[in-house]
Amino acid sequence: MLKEFLVSDLKSGMFIAEVTEQSGRFSVKSGGFVRTQNAIDSLSSKGVRRVLVDMAKSEHVEESKPETVAEVKEPRVKSSFKDEIGKAKKLYNQAKKLQRQALTSMKAGRPIDSDGMKEVADGFIDSVFRNQDALACMTRMRQKDDYLMEHSINVSIIMTIFAKHMKIDEKIIHDLATGALLHDLGKINVPDEVLHKPGRLTDEEMVVMRSHVTLGYDILKETEGLSDTILEVVLDHHERLDGSGYPNGKNESQLSQYAKMISICDTYDAITASRVYQSARTPIMAFKILRKESGASFDAGLVAEFINCMGVHPVGTLVQTKSNKLGIVVKSNFVNPLCPVVKVFYSLANKGYIPSKSIDLGAPGVEDEIAKSVKPEDYGIDINRIMAEILD
């Protein structure tokens, strides 16, 4: 919900969506918070007289009744995958840049840009509500040496999709997405010889690795503007229902729904990523592992909801069809999860690339179907290059 305010009536924590009256040329391109009186005074000095405030995104602002208020409802306009994918790419790259800066700041003991992280979370939420398939696809385009950065970004996107599916209040989704972006920052202070060890960690090394949770949490809890929910996501993402997790060995009764959700999202992305000691596994395999560990490690009901929300063949998955073609899932089918839209690009029969074409496996008259999920390396496929080409 948007409300129009006089600049003189703005309060710290309000999120400005648009300038509606001004004497100068100042504009708000992507929205932003005003967190200090100096920021409010700066708007006034630039000739801004009235603005639209997004009350849903504003933080810790009591409902006020300024003299001039006009309510405006802003429906989110759904967009096609084609229209959204370009925006999703820009968002993802912006998030990577911010993650890189945050890791550098934490390594040097400097405060992180929490406002920037919140803005990225805002962007993720807007994109997911317009068309979640675009950002979901971005989580499958991984760079070999960027796991630490990309993992937190991917978990944030996946958490946003999951929370939307669970119909969680949007203000809480914002905190969950922000917490996911921050959840692994403590790893930057884990020694490289432990963090990047290709083999199994010793018991002593495992203690060091597990310290990343408290290393991150201890710094973030001193960072201004981070809610309890954000900090909870950071602190509890490795806790498990049976008390076998860390750092505090909490059990099911001590864990909130949000803590249970982040543990599922974090584990799913870790399983489906390549790391120095582990090859990436398919989403189907990740779902099997989550189901197998349900009850002991993960909430069974939430795991079922997570799989339902992601789809049997999640967007971005490389699949082989029964017609002997390779394709990428580009749109989920929540009515018939086994029949998503697939963009085929390679003929296994002819062992060569073909002009890419979208096939709606759920459409009447379409007899093709998915045979199995496959790994790009099994066919010598550069999945990042393929996705960049066929998704443009």
mmCIF file of C-alpha atoms in Angstrom:
data_model
loop_
_atom_site.group_PDB
_atom_site.id
_atom_site.type_symbol
_atom_site.label_atom_id
_atom_site.label_comp_id
_atom_site.label_asym_id
_atom_site.label_seq_id
_atom_site.Cartn_x
_atom_site.Cartn_y
_atom_site.Cartn_z
ATOM 1 C CA MET A 1 0.000 0.000 0.000
ATOM 2 C CA LEU A 2 1.285 3.434 -0.963
ATOM 3 C CA LYS A 3 0.518 6.681 0.840
ATOM 4 C CA GLU A 4 1.383 10.204 -0.181
ATOM 5 C CA PHE A 5 3.234 12.290 2.401
ATOM 6 C CA LEU A 6 4.515 15.807 2.620
ATOM 7 C CA VAL A 7 8.294 15.662 3.045
ATOM 8 C CA SER A 8 7.875 17.487 6.361
ATOM 9 C CA ASP A 9 5.762 14.549 7.603
ATOM 10 C CA LEU A 10 8.288 11.826 6.776
ATOM 11 C CA LYS A 11 9.564 9.622 9.600
ATOM 12 C CA SER A 12 12.792 7.665 9.929
ATOM 13 C CA GLY A 13 12.388 4.151 8.497
ATOM 14 C CA MET A 14 9.932 5.085 5.753
ATOM 15 C CA PHE A 15 10.496 3.608 2.293
ATOM 16 C CA ILE A 16 10.095 6.158 -0.502
ATOM 17 C CA ALA A 17 8.770 4.631 -3.714
ATOM 18 C CA GLU A 18 8.329 7.741 -5.840
ATOM 19 C CA VAL A 19 8.600 11.534 -5.841
ATOM 20 C CA THR A 20 5.202 13.028 -6.703
ATOM 21 C CA GLU A 21 5.847 16.767 -6.398
ATOM 22 C CA GLN A 22 9.069 18.740 -6.644
ATOM 23 C CA SER A 23 10.585 21.937 -7.903
ATOM 24 C CA GLY A 24 13.872 20.354 -9.019
ATOM 25 C CA ARG A 25 14.868 17.299 -11.050
ATOM 26 C CA PHE A 26 15.599 14.869 -8.212
ATOM 27 C CA SER A 27 14.003 11.435 -8.648
ATOM 28 C CA VAL A 28 13.882 8.098 -6.855
ATOM 29 C CA LYS A 29 14.842 5.478 -9.446
ATOM 30 C CA SER A 30 14.403 2.267 -7.457
ATOM 31 C CA GLY A 31 13.054 3.350 -4.088
ATOM 32 C CA GLY A 32 14.886 3.672 -0.824
ATOM 33 C CA PHE A 33 14.689 4.243 2.911
ATOM 34 C CA VAL A 34 15.049 7.510 4.750
ATOM 35 C CA ARG A 35 16.697 6.599 8.021
ATOM 36 C CA THR A 36 17.822 9.948 9.426
ATOM 37 C CA GLN A 37 16.511 13.484 9.720
ATOM 38 C CA ASN A 38 19.468 14.575 7.606
ATOM 39 C CA ALA A 39 18.185 12.399 4.751
ATOM 40 C CA ILE A 40 14.734 13.962 5.068
ATOM 41 C CA ASP A 41 16.234 17.467 5.146
ATOM 42 C CA SER A 42 18.277 16.586 2.063
ATOM 43 C CA LEU A 43 15.119 15.735 0.124
ATOM 44 C CA SER A 44 13.610 19.049 1.125
ATOM 45 C CA SER A 45 16.744 20.934 0.079
ATOM 46 C CA LYS A 46 16.514 19.303 -3.361
ATOM 47 C CA GLY A 47 13.036 20.707 -3.888
ATOM 48 C CA VAL A 48 11.085 17.551 -3.102
ATOM 49 C CA ARG A 49 7.672 18.420 -1.649
ATOM 50 C CA ARG A 50 5.607 15.240 -1.721
ATOM 51 C CA VAL A 51 6.482 11.543 -2.036
ATOM 52 C CA LEU A 52 4.757 8.172 -2.172
ATOM 53 C CA VAL A 53 5.741 5.969 0.762
ATOM 54 C CA ASP A 54 5.460 2.178 0.576
ATOM 55 C CA MET A 55 4.000 1.417 4.005
ATOM 56 C CA ALA A 56 4.514 -2.342 3.555
ATOM 57 C CA LYS A 57 8.266 -1.885 3.217
ATOM 58 C CA SER A 58 8.642 0.854 5.813
ATOM 59 C CA GLU A 59 10.213 -0.185 9.098
ATOM 60 C CA HIS A 60 9.118 0.558 12.657
ATOM 61 C CA VAL A 61 6.782 3.354 11.541
ATOM 62 C CA GLU A 62 3.603 3.871 13.485
ATOM 63 C CA GLU A 63 0.526 4.614 11.401
ATOM 64 C CA SER A 64 0.326 8.374 11.191
ATOM 65 C CA LYS A 65 -2.258 10.796 9.858
ATOM 66 C CA PRO A 66 -0.512 13.732 8.267
ATOM 67 C CA GLU A 67 -2.599 16.584 6.947
ATOM 68 C CA THR A 68 -2.260 15.520 3.336
ATOM 69 C CA VAL A 69 -2.596 11.782 2.829
ATOM 70 C CA ALA A 70 -3.886 9.940 -0.201
ATOM 71 C CA GLU A 71 -3.986 6.149 -0.230
ATOM 72 C CA VAL A 72 -2.939 4.466 -3.452
ATOM 73 C CA LYS A 73 -3.098 0.728 -3.947
ATOM 74 C CA GLU A 74 -0.261 -0.590 -6.087
ATOM 75 C CA PRO A 75 -1.047 -4.011 -7.540
ATOM 76 C CA ARG A 76 1.973 -6.030 -8.562
ATOM 77 C CA VAL A 77 1.860 -6.589 -12.291
ATOM 78 C CA LYS A 78 2.745 -10.131 -13.294
ATOM 79 C CA SER A 79 5.389 -10.321 -15.990
ATOM 80 C CA SER A 80 6.429 -12.941 -18.498
ATOM 81 C CA PHE A 81 9.643 -14.878 -18.094
ATOM 82 C CA LYS A 82 11.039 -13.076 -21.142
ATOM 83 C CA ASP A 83 10.311 -9.657 -19.624
ATOM 84 C CA GLU A 84 11.588 -10.571 -16.161
ATOM 85 C CA ILE A 85 14.812 -12.429 -16.939
ATOM 86 C CA GLY A 86 16.740 -9.260 -17.832
ATOM 87 C CA LYS A 87 15.732 -7.634 -14.554
ATOM 88 C CA ALA A 88 16.619 -10.825 -12.695
ATOM 89 C CA LYS A 89 20.127 -10.846 -14.179
ATOM 90 C CA LYS A 90 20.720 -7.230 -13.106
ATOM 91 C CA LEU A 91 19.434 -7.986 -9.604
ATOM 92 C CA TYR A 92 21.657 -11.033 -9.301
ATOM 93 C CA ASN A 93 24.748 -9.133 -10.416
ATOM 94 C CA GLN A 94 23.922 -6.292 -8.019
ATOM 95 C CA ALA A 95 23.611 -8.830 -5.203
ATOM 96 C CA LYS A 96 26.992 -10.398 -6.074
ATOM 97 C CA LYS A 97 28.678 -7.007 -6.003
ATOM 98 C CA LEU A 98 27.155 -6.239 -2.610
ATOM 99 C CA GLN A 99 28.077 -9.673 -1.248
ATOM 100 C CA ARG A 100 31.672 -9.152 -2.347
ATOM 101 C CA GLN A 101 31.747 -5.797 -0.523
ATOM 102 C CA ALA A 102 30.158 -7.317 2.591
ATOM 103 C CA LEU A 103 32.695 -10.148 2.725
ATOM 104 C CA THR A 104 35.544 -7.650 2.371
ATOM 105 C CA SER A 105 34.100 -5.459 5.131
ATOM 106 C CA MET A 106 33.591 -8.384 7.502
ATOM 107 C CA LYS A 107 37.118 -9.663 6.841
ATOM 108 C CA ALA A 108 38.474 -6.212 7.738
ATOM 109 C CA GLY A 109 36.222 -5.891 10.798
ATOM 110 C CA ARG A 110 34.239 -3.020 9.256
ATOM 111 C CA PRO A 111 30.426 -2.636 9.396
ATOM 112 C CA ILE A 112 28.549 -4.141 6.472
ATOM 113 C CA ASP A 113 26.081 -2.219 4.317
ATOM 114 C CA SER A 114 22.900 -3.566 5.902
ATOM 115 C CA ASP A 115 20.747 -1.035 4.050
ATOM 116 C CA GLY A 116 22.144 -2.298 0.760
ATOM 117 C CA MET A 117 21.312 -5.873 1.735
ATOM 118 C CA LYS A 118 17.753 -4.833 2.542
ATOM 119 C CA GLU A 119 17.423 -3.130 -0.827
ATOM 120 C CA VAL A 120 18.582 -6.315 -2.565
ATOM 121 C CA ALA A 121 15.988 -8.270 -0.568
ATOM 122 C CA ASP A 122 13.354 -5.764 -1.723
ATOM 123 C CA GLY A 123 14.396 -6.394 -5.321
ATOM 124 C CA PHE A 124 14.234 -10.168 -4.897
ATOM 125 C CA ILE A 125 10.737 -9.956 -3.432
ATOM 126 C CA ASP A 126 9.450 -7.710 -6.213
ATOM 127 C CA SER A 127 10.914 -9.992 -8.898
ATOM 128 C CA VAL A 128 9.617 -13.186 -7.285
ATOM 129 C CA PHE A 129 6.111 -11.737 -6.999
ATOM 130 C CA ARG A 130 6.202 -10.646 -10.661
ATOM 131 C CA ASN A 131 7.585 -13.934 -12.000
ATOM 132 C CA GLN A 132 9.544 -16.242 -9.713
ATOM 133 C CA ASP A 133 10.851 -18.433 -12.521
ATOM 134 C CA ALA A 134 13.355 -15.801 -13.708
ATOM 135 C CA LEU A 135 15.292 -15.517 -10.438
ATOM 136 C CA ALA A 136 14.924 -19.273 -9.888
ATOM 137 C CA CYS A 137 16.768 -19.766 -13.183
ATOM 138 C CA MET A 138 19.546 -17.462 -12.034
ATOM 139 C CA THR A 139 20.251 -19.715 -9.048
ATOM 140 C CA ARG A 140 21.287 -22.465 -11.478
ATOM 141 C CA MET A 141 23.935 -20.343 -13.265
ATOM 142 C CA ARG A 142 26.942 -20.876 -11.022
ATOM 143 C CA GLN A 143 30.516 -19.678 -11.333
ATOM 144 C CA LYS A 144 33.215 -22.138 -10.288
ATOM 145 C CA ASP A 145 34.979 -19.941 -7.725
ATOM 146 C CA ASP A 146 32.028 -17.895 -6.426
ATOM 147 C CA TYR A 147 30.318 -20.449 -4.192
ATOM 148 C CA LEU A 148 30.513 -18.395 -0.992
ATOM 149 C CA MET A 149 28.870 -15.382 -2.606
ATOM 150 C CA GLU A 150 26.412 -17.200 -4.809
ATOM 151 C CA HIS A 151 25.271 -19.621 -2.122
ATOM 152 C CA SER A 152 23.907 -16.872 0.128
ATOM 153 C CA ILE A 153 22.265 -15.111 -2.821
ATOM 154 C CA ASN A 154 20.678 -18.358 -4.005
ATOM 155 C CA VAL A 155 19.436 -19.237 -0.532
ATOM 156 C CA SER A 156 17.879 -15.764 -0.261
ATOM 157 C CA ILE A 157 16.054 -16.211 -3.573
ATOM 158 C CA ILE A 158 14.925 -19.736 -2.688
ATOM 159 C CA MET A 159 13.803 -18.581 0.753
ATOM 160 C CA THR A 160 11.781 -15.768 -0.844
ATOM 161 C CA ILE A 161 10.064 -18.213 -3.210
ATOM 162 C CA PHE A 162 9.382 -20.631 -0.324
ATOM 163 C CA ALA A 163 8.031 -17.914 1.993
ATOM 164 C CA LYS A 164 5.769 -16.576 -0.777
ATOM 165 C CA HIS A 165 4.445 -20.109 -1.291
ATOM 166 C CA MET A 166 3.780 -20.361 2.450
ATOM 167 C CA LYS A 167 1.834 -17.067 2.295
ATOM 168 C CA ILE A 168 4.016 -15.453 4.948
ATOM 169 C CA ASP A 169 3.527 -11.729 5.558
ATOM 170 C CA GLU A 170 5.656 -9.712 3.159
ATOM 171 C CA LYS A 171 7.428 -7.793 5.926
ATOM 172 C CA ILE A 172 8.592 -11.116 7.352
ATOM 173 C CA ILE A 173 9.610 -12.333 3.878
ATOM 174 C CA HIS A 174 11.834 -9.251 3.675
ATOM 175 C CA ASP A 175 13.569 -10.201 6.932
ATOM 176 C CA LEU A 176 13.928 -13.823 5.841
ATOM 177 C CA ALA A 177 15.452 -12.809 2.493
ATOM 178 C CA THR A 178 17.826 -10.378 4.220
ATOM 179 C CA GLY A 179 18.857 -12.949 6.823
ATOM 180 C CA ALA A 180 19.566 -15.483 4.079
ATOM 181 C CA LEU A 181 21.803 -12.974 2.298
ATOM 182 C CA LEU A 182 23.789 -12.564 5.530
ATOM 183 C CA HIS A 183 23.700 -16.111 6.878
ATOM 184 C CA ASP A 184 27.145 -17.304 5.749
ATOM 185 C CA LEU A 185 29.202 -14.108 5.995
ATOM 186 C CA GLY A 186 31.075 -15.546 8.980
ATOM 187 C CA LYS A 187 32.800 -18.029 6.650
ATOM 188 C CA ILE A 188 35.095 -15.264 5.423
ATOM 189 C CA ASN A 189 36.852 -15.490 8.812
ATOM 190 C CA VAL A 190 37.354 -19.255 8.589
ATOM 191 C CA PRO A 191 40.946 -20.079 7.505
ATOM 192 C CA ASP A 192 41.195 -20.905 3.785
ATOM 193 C CA GLU A 193 42.914 -24.220 4.472
ATOM 194 C CA VAL A 194 39.756 -25.332 6.282
ATOM 195 C CA LEU A 195 37.156 -23.537 4.153
ATOM 196 C CA HIS A 196 38.590 -24.852 0.865
ATOM 197 C CA LYS A 197 39.954 -28.218 1.977
ATOM 198 C CA PRO A 198 39.174 -30.748 -0.772
ATOM 199 C CA GLY A 199 39.000 -33.742 1.549
ATOM 200 C CA ARG A 200 37.130 -34.698 4.691
ATOM 201 C CA LEU A 201 37.601 -32.334 7.624
ATOM 202 C CA THR A 202 39.133 -33.609 10.856
ATOM 203 C CA ASP A 203 37.168 -33.213 14.079
ATOM 204 C CA GLU A 204 39.290 -30.174 14.960
ATOM 205 C CA GLU A 205 38.766 -28.637 11.532
ATOM 206 C CA MET A 206 35.033 -29.264 11.777
ATOM 207 C CA VAL A 207 34.915 -27.230 14.995
ATOM 208 C CA VAL A 208 36.648 -24.385 13.163
ATOM 209 C CA MET A 209 34.279 -24.640 10.199
ATOM 210 C CA ARG A 210 31.231 -24.631 12.432
ATOM 211 C CA SER A 211 32.471 -21.473 14.122
ATOM 212 C CA HIS A 212 31.367 -19.497 11.037
ATOM 213 C CA VAL A 213 27.873 -19.217 12.465
ATOM 214 C CA THR A 214 28.884 -17.432 15.657
ATOM 215 C CA LEU A 215 31.636 -15.492 13.861
ATOM 216 C CA GLY A 216 28.983 -13.964 11.631
ATOM 217 C CA TYR A 217 26.264 -13.659 14.256
ATOM 218 C CA ASP A 218 28.478 -11.909 16.805
ATOM 219 C CA ILE A 219 29.305 -9.160 14.321
ATOM 220 C CA LEU A 220 25.826 -8.864 12.838
ATOM 221 C CA LYS A 221 24.073 -8.575 16.201
ATOM 222 C CA GLU A 222 26.038 -5.353 16.715
ATOM 223 C CA THR A 223 24.999 -4.047 13.299
ATOM 224 C CA GLU A 224 22.327 -1.374 13.405
ATOM 225 C CA GLY A 225 18.966 -2.034 11.783
ATOM 226 C CA LEU A 226 18.896 -5.856 11.775
ATOM 227 C CA SER A 227 15.730 -7.342 13.225
ATOM 228 C CA ASP A 228 15.489 -10.339 15.538
ATOM 229 C CA THR A 229 14.134 -12.426 12.654
ATOM 230 C CA ILE A 230 17.139 -11.592 10.470
ATOM 231 C CA LEU A 231 19.510 -12.557 13.274
ATOM 232 C CA GLU A 232 17.539 -15.740 13.969
ATOM 233 C CA VAL A 233 18.005 -16.853 10.352
ATOM 234 C CA VAL A 234 21.759 -16.287 10.686
ATOM 235 C CA LEU A 235 22.091 -18.059 14.035
ATOM 236 C CA ASP A 236 19.833 -21.072 13.442
ATOM 237 C CA HIS A 237 20.440 -22.105 9.818
ATOM 238 C CA HIS A 238 22.480 -25.182 10.887
ATOM 239 C CA GLU A 239 20.240 -26.257 13.781
ATOM 240 C CA ARG A 240 18.328 -29.531 13.391
ATOM 241 C CA LEU A 241 15.096 -30.897 14.869
ATOM 242 C CA ASP A 242 16.800 -33.700 16.805
ATOM 243 C CA GLY A 243 19.311 -31.360 18.457
ATOM 244 C CA SER A 244 22.250 -32.582 16.355
ATOM 245 C CA GLY A 245 22.819 -29.189 14.726
ATOM 246 C CA TYR A 246 24.991 -26.276 15.758
ATOM 247 C CA PRO A 247 26.018 -23.913 17.298
ATOM 248 C CA ASN A 248 23.535 -24.369 20.152
ATOM 249 C CA GLY A 249 22.109 -27.860 19.623
ATOM 250 C CA LYS A 250 18.535 -26.574 19.651
ATOM 251 C CA ASN A 251 15.730 -29.079 19.271
ATOM 252 C CA GLU A 252 12.423 -28.919 17.421
ATOM 253 C CA SER A 253 10.550 -27.132 20.198
ATOM 254 C CA GLN A 254 13.199 -24.398 20.290
ATOM 255 C CA LEU A 255 13.151 -23.702 16.575
ATOM 256 C CA SER A 256 10.704 -21.383 14.845
ATOM 257 C CA GLN A 257 9.115 -22.090 11.479
ATOM 258 C CA TYR A 258 11.562 -19.617 9.940
ATOM 259 C CA ALA A 259 14.578 -21.470 11.364
ATOM 260 C CA LYS A 260 13.192 -24.737 9.995
ATOM 261 C CA MET A 261 12.669 -23.126 6.581
ATOM 262 C CA ILE A 262 16.162 -21.657 6.290
ATOM 263 C CA SER A 263 17.748 -25.018 7.142
ATOM 264 C CA ILE A 264 15.878 -26.622 4.221
ATOM 265 C CA CYS A 265 16.769 -23.852 1.744
ATOM 266 C CA ASP A 266 20.417 -23.787 2.849
ATOM 267 C CA THR A 267 20.784 -27.565 2.552
ATOM 268 C CA TYR A 268 19.041 -27.746 -0.827
ATOM 269 C CA ASP A 269 21.322 -25.157 -2.427
ATOM 270 C CA ALA A 270 24.441 -26.711 -0.887
ATOM 271 C CA ILE A 271 23.555 -30.145 -2.281
ATOM 272 C CA THR A 272 22.901 -28.819 -5.789
ATOM 273 C CA ALA A 273 26.177 -26.824 -5.945
ATOM 274 C CA SER A 274 29.664 -27.985 -6.878
ATOM 275 C CA ARG A 275 32.226 -27.477 -4.120
ATOM 276 C CA VAL A 276 35.877 -28.413 -3.661
ATOM 277 C CA TYR A 277 34.935 -31.663 -1.924
ATOM 278 C CA GLN A 278 31.651 -32.483 -3.674
ATOM 279 C CA SER A 279 30.172 -32.509 -7.165
ATOM 280 C CA ALA A 280 26.785 -30.914 -7.675
ATOM 281 C CA ARG A 281 23.833 -33.235 -7.396
ATOM 282 C CA THR A 282 20.518 -32.857 -9.180
ATOM 283 C CA PRO A 283 17.503 -31.219 -7.533
ATOM 284 C CA ILE A 284 15.773 -34.612 -7.554
ATOM 285 C CA MET A 285 18.626 -36.056 -5.482
ATOM 286 C CA ALA A 286 18.459 -33.072 -3.129
ATOM 287 C CA PHE A 287 14.737 -33.686 -2.621
ATOM 288 C CA LYS A 288 15.428 -37.360 -1.844
ATOM 289 C CA ILE A 289 18.019 -36.400 0.778
ATOM 290 C CA LEU A 290 15.698 -33.848 2.376
ATOM 291 C CA ARG A 291 12.904 -36.429 2.512
ATOM 292 C CA LYS A 292 15.225 -39.075 3.939
ATOM 293 C CA GLU A 293 16.341 -36.721 6.720
ATOM 294 C CA SER A 294 12.839 -35.448 7.458
ATOM 295 C CA GLY A 295 11.747 -35.994 11.017
ATOM 296 C CA ALA A 296 15.287 -36.105 12.366
ATOM 297 C CA SER A 297 16.859 -33.051 10.726
ATOM 298 C CA PHE A 298 14.065 -31.331 8.826
ATOM 299 C CA ASP A 299 10.361 -30.717 9.333
ATOM 300 C CA ALA A 300 8.547 -33.247 7.135
ATOM 301 C CA GLY A 301 5.592 -30.975 6.437
ATOM 302 C CA LEU A 302 7.830 -28.099 5.411
ATOM 303 C CA VAL A 303 9.947 -30.365 3.199
ATOM 304 C CA ALA A 304 6.783 -31.480 1.379
ATOM 305 C CA GLU A 305 5.741 -27.846 0.932
ATOM 306 C CA PHE A 306 9.228 -26.934 -0.268
ATOM 307 C CA ILE A 307 9.228 -29.627 -2.965
ATOM 308 C CA ASN A 308 5.719 -28.605 -4.001
ATOM 309 C CA CYS A 309 6.833 -24.979 -4.240
ATOM 310 C CA MET A 310 10.031 -25.668 -6.206
ATOM 311 C CA GLY A 311 8.441 -28.225 -8.519
ATOM 312 C CA VAL A 312 9.514 -31.804 -9.160
ATOM 313 C CA HIS A 313 11.809 -30.428 -11.845
ATOM 314 C CA PRO A 314 12.756 -26.937 -10.595
ATOM 315 C CA VAL A 315 13.219 -24.081 -13.039
ATOM 316 C CA GLY A 316 16.788 -24.081 -14.352
ATOM 317 C CA THR A 317 17.149 -27.871 -14.195
ATOM 318 C CA LEU A 318 18.820 -29.632 -17.142
ATOM 319 C CA VAL A 319 16.652 -32.545 -18.266
ATOM 320 C CA GLN A 320 16.601 -35.250 -20.893
ATOM 321 C CA THR A 321 13.303 -35.798 -22.700
ATOM 322 C CA LYS A 322 11.963 -39.102 -24.010
ATOM 323 C CA SER A 323 12.446 -37.700 -27.517
ATOM 324 C CA ASN A 324 16.180 -37.837 -26.734
ATOM 325 C CA LYS A 325 16.759 -34.096 -26.417
ATOM 326 C CA LEU A 326 18.364 -31.994 -23.711
ATOM 327 C CA GLY A 327 16.536 -28.960 -22.406
ATOM 328 C CA ILE A 328 16.272 -26.528 -19.526
ATOM 329 C CA VAL A 329 13.118 -26.204 -17.464
ATOM 330 C CA VAL A 330 11.980 -22.581 -17.849
ATOM 331 C CA LYS A 331 8.506 -22.637 -16.297
ATOM 332 C CA SER A 332 6.920 -24.704 -13.544
ATOM 333 C CA ASN A 333 3.567 -26.395 -13.901
ATOM 334 C CA PHE A 334 1.877 -26.398 -10.497
ATOM 335 C CA VAL A 335 -1.198 -28.210 -11.841
ATOM 336 C CA ASN A 336 0.881 -31.055 -13.294
ATOM 337 C CA PRO A 337 4.409 -30.803 -11.798
ATOM 338 C CA LEU A 338 5.768 -33.531 -14.084
ATOM 339 C CA CYS A 339 4.966 -31.441 -17.158
ATOM 340 C CA PRO A 340 6.759 -28.071 -16.998
ATOM 341 C CA VAL A 341 7.788 -25.927 -19.957
ATOM 342 C CA VAL A 342 11.181 -27.046 -21.287
ATOM 343 C CA LYS A 343 13.444 -25.208 -23.721
ATOM 344 C CA VAL A 344 15.230 -27.904 -25.740
ATOM 345 C CA PHE A 345 18.552 -27.103 -27.409
ATOM 346 C CA TYR A 346 20.483 -30.343 -28.030
ATOM 347 C CA SER A 347 19.778 -33.602 -29.878
ATOM 348 C CA LEU A 348 21.342 -36.650 -28.275
ATOM 349 C CA ALA A 349 20.479 -38.699 -31.348
ATOM 350 C CA ASN A 350 22.463 -36.407 -33.631
ATOM 351 C CA LYS A 351 24.954 -35.390 -30.948
ATOM 352 C CA GLY A 352 24.598 -31.738 -31.827
ATOM 353 C CA TYR A 353 22.939 -28.461 -30.942
ATOM 354 C CA ILE A 354 19.572 -27.609 -32.461
ATOM 355 C CA PRO A 355 17.665 -24.307 -32.632
ATOM 356 C CA SER A 356 16.255 -23.777 -29.145
ATOM 357 C CA LYS A 357 12.509 -24.242 -28.816
ATOM 358 C CA SER A 358 10.111 -24.094 -25.881
ATOM 359 C CA ILE A 359 7.885 -27.131 -25.382
ATOM 360 C CA ASP A 360 4.973 -27.045 -22.958
ATOM 361 C CA LEU A 361 4.885 -30.664 -21.838
ATOM 362 C CA GLY A 362 1.452 -30.130 -20.296
ATOM 363 C CA ALA A 363 -0.184 -28.775 -23.449
ATOM 364 C CA PRO A 364 -2.824 -30.850 -25.253
ATOM 365 C CA GLY A 365 -1.352 -33.047 -27.945
ATOM 366 C CA VAL A 366 2.228 -32.911 -26.649
ATOM 367 C CA GLU A 367 3.438 -36.484 -26.225
ATOM 368 C CA ASP A 368 7.003 -35.789 -25.144
ATOM 369 C CA GLU A 369 7.925 -35.946 -21.450
ATOM 370 C CA ILE A 370 10.885 -35.697 -19.113
ATOM 371 C CA ALA A 371 12.877 -38.915 -18.864
ATOM 372 C CA LYS A 372 15.252 -37.747 -16.138
ATOM 373 C CA SER A 373 17.282 -34.891 -14.698
ATOM 374 C CA VAL A 374 20.891 -34.907 -15.869
ATOM 375 C CA LYS A 375 24.202 -33.262 -15.037
ATOM 376 C CA PRO A 376 25.736 -30.878 -17.615
ATOM 377 C CA GLU A 377 29.212 -32.382 -17.167
ATOM 378 C CA ASP A 378 27.922 -35.809 -18.205
ATOM 379 C CA TYR A 379 27.379 -34.415 -21.707
ATOM 380 C CA GLY A 380 30.158 -31.834 -21.828
ATOM 381 C CA ILE A 381 27.580 -29.028 -21.662
ATOM 382 C CA ASP A 382 28.643 -25.547 -20.523
ATOM 383 C CA ILE A 383 25.351 -24.847 -18.799
ATOM 384 C CA ASN A 384 26.144 -21.203 -18.020
ATOM 385 C CA ARG A 385 26.871 -20.460 -21.662
ATOM 386 C CA ILE A 386 23.783 -22.301 -22.837
ATOM 387 C CA MET A 387 21.519 -20.572 -20.361
ATOM 388 C CA ALA A 388 22.964 -17.167 -21.203
ATOM 389 C CA GLU A 389 22.280 -17.795 -24.890
ATOM 390 C CA ILE A 390 18.838 -19.344 -24.827
ATOM 391 C CA LEU A 391 17.375 -17.223 -22.039
ATOM 392 C CA ASP A 392 18.165 -13.861 -23.646
#
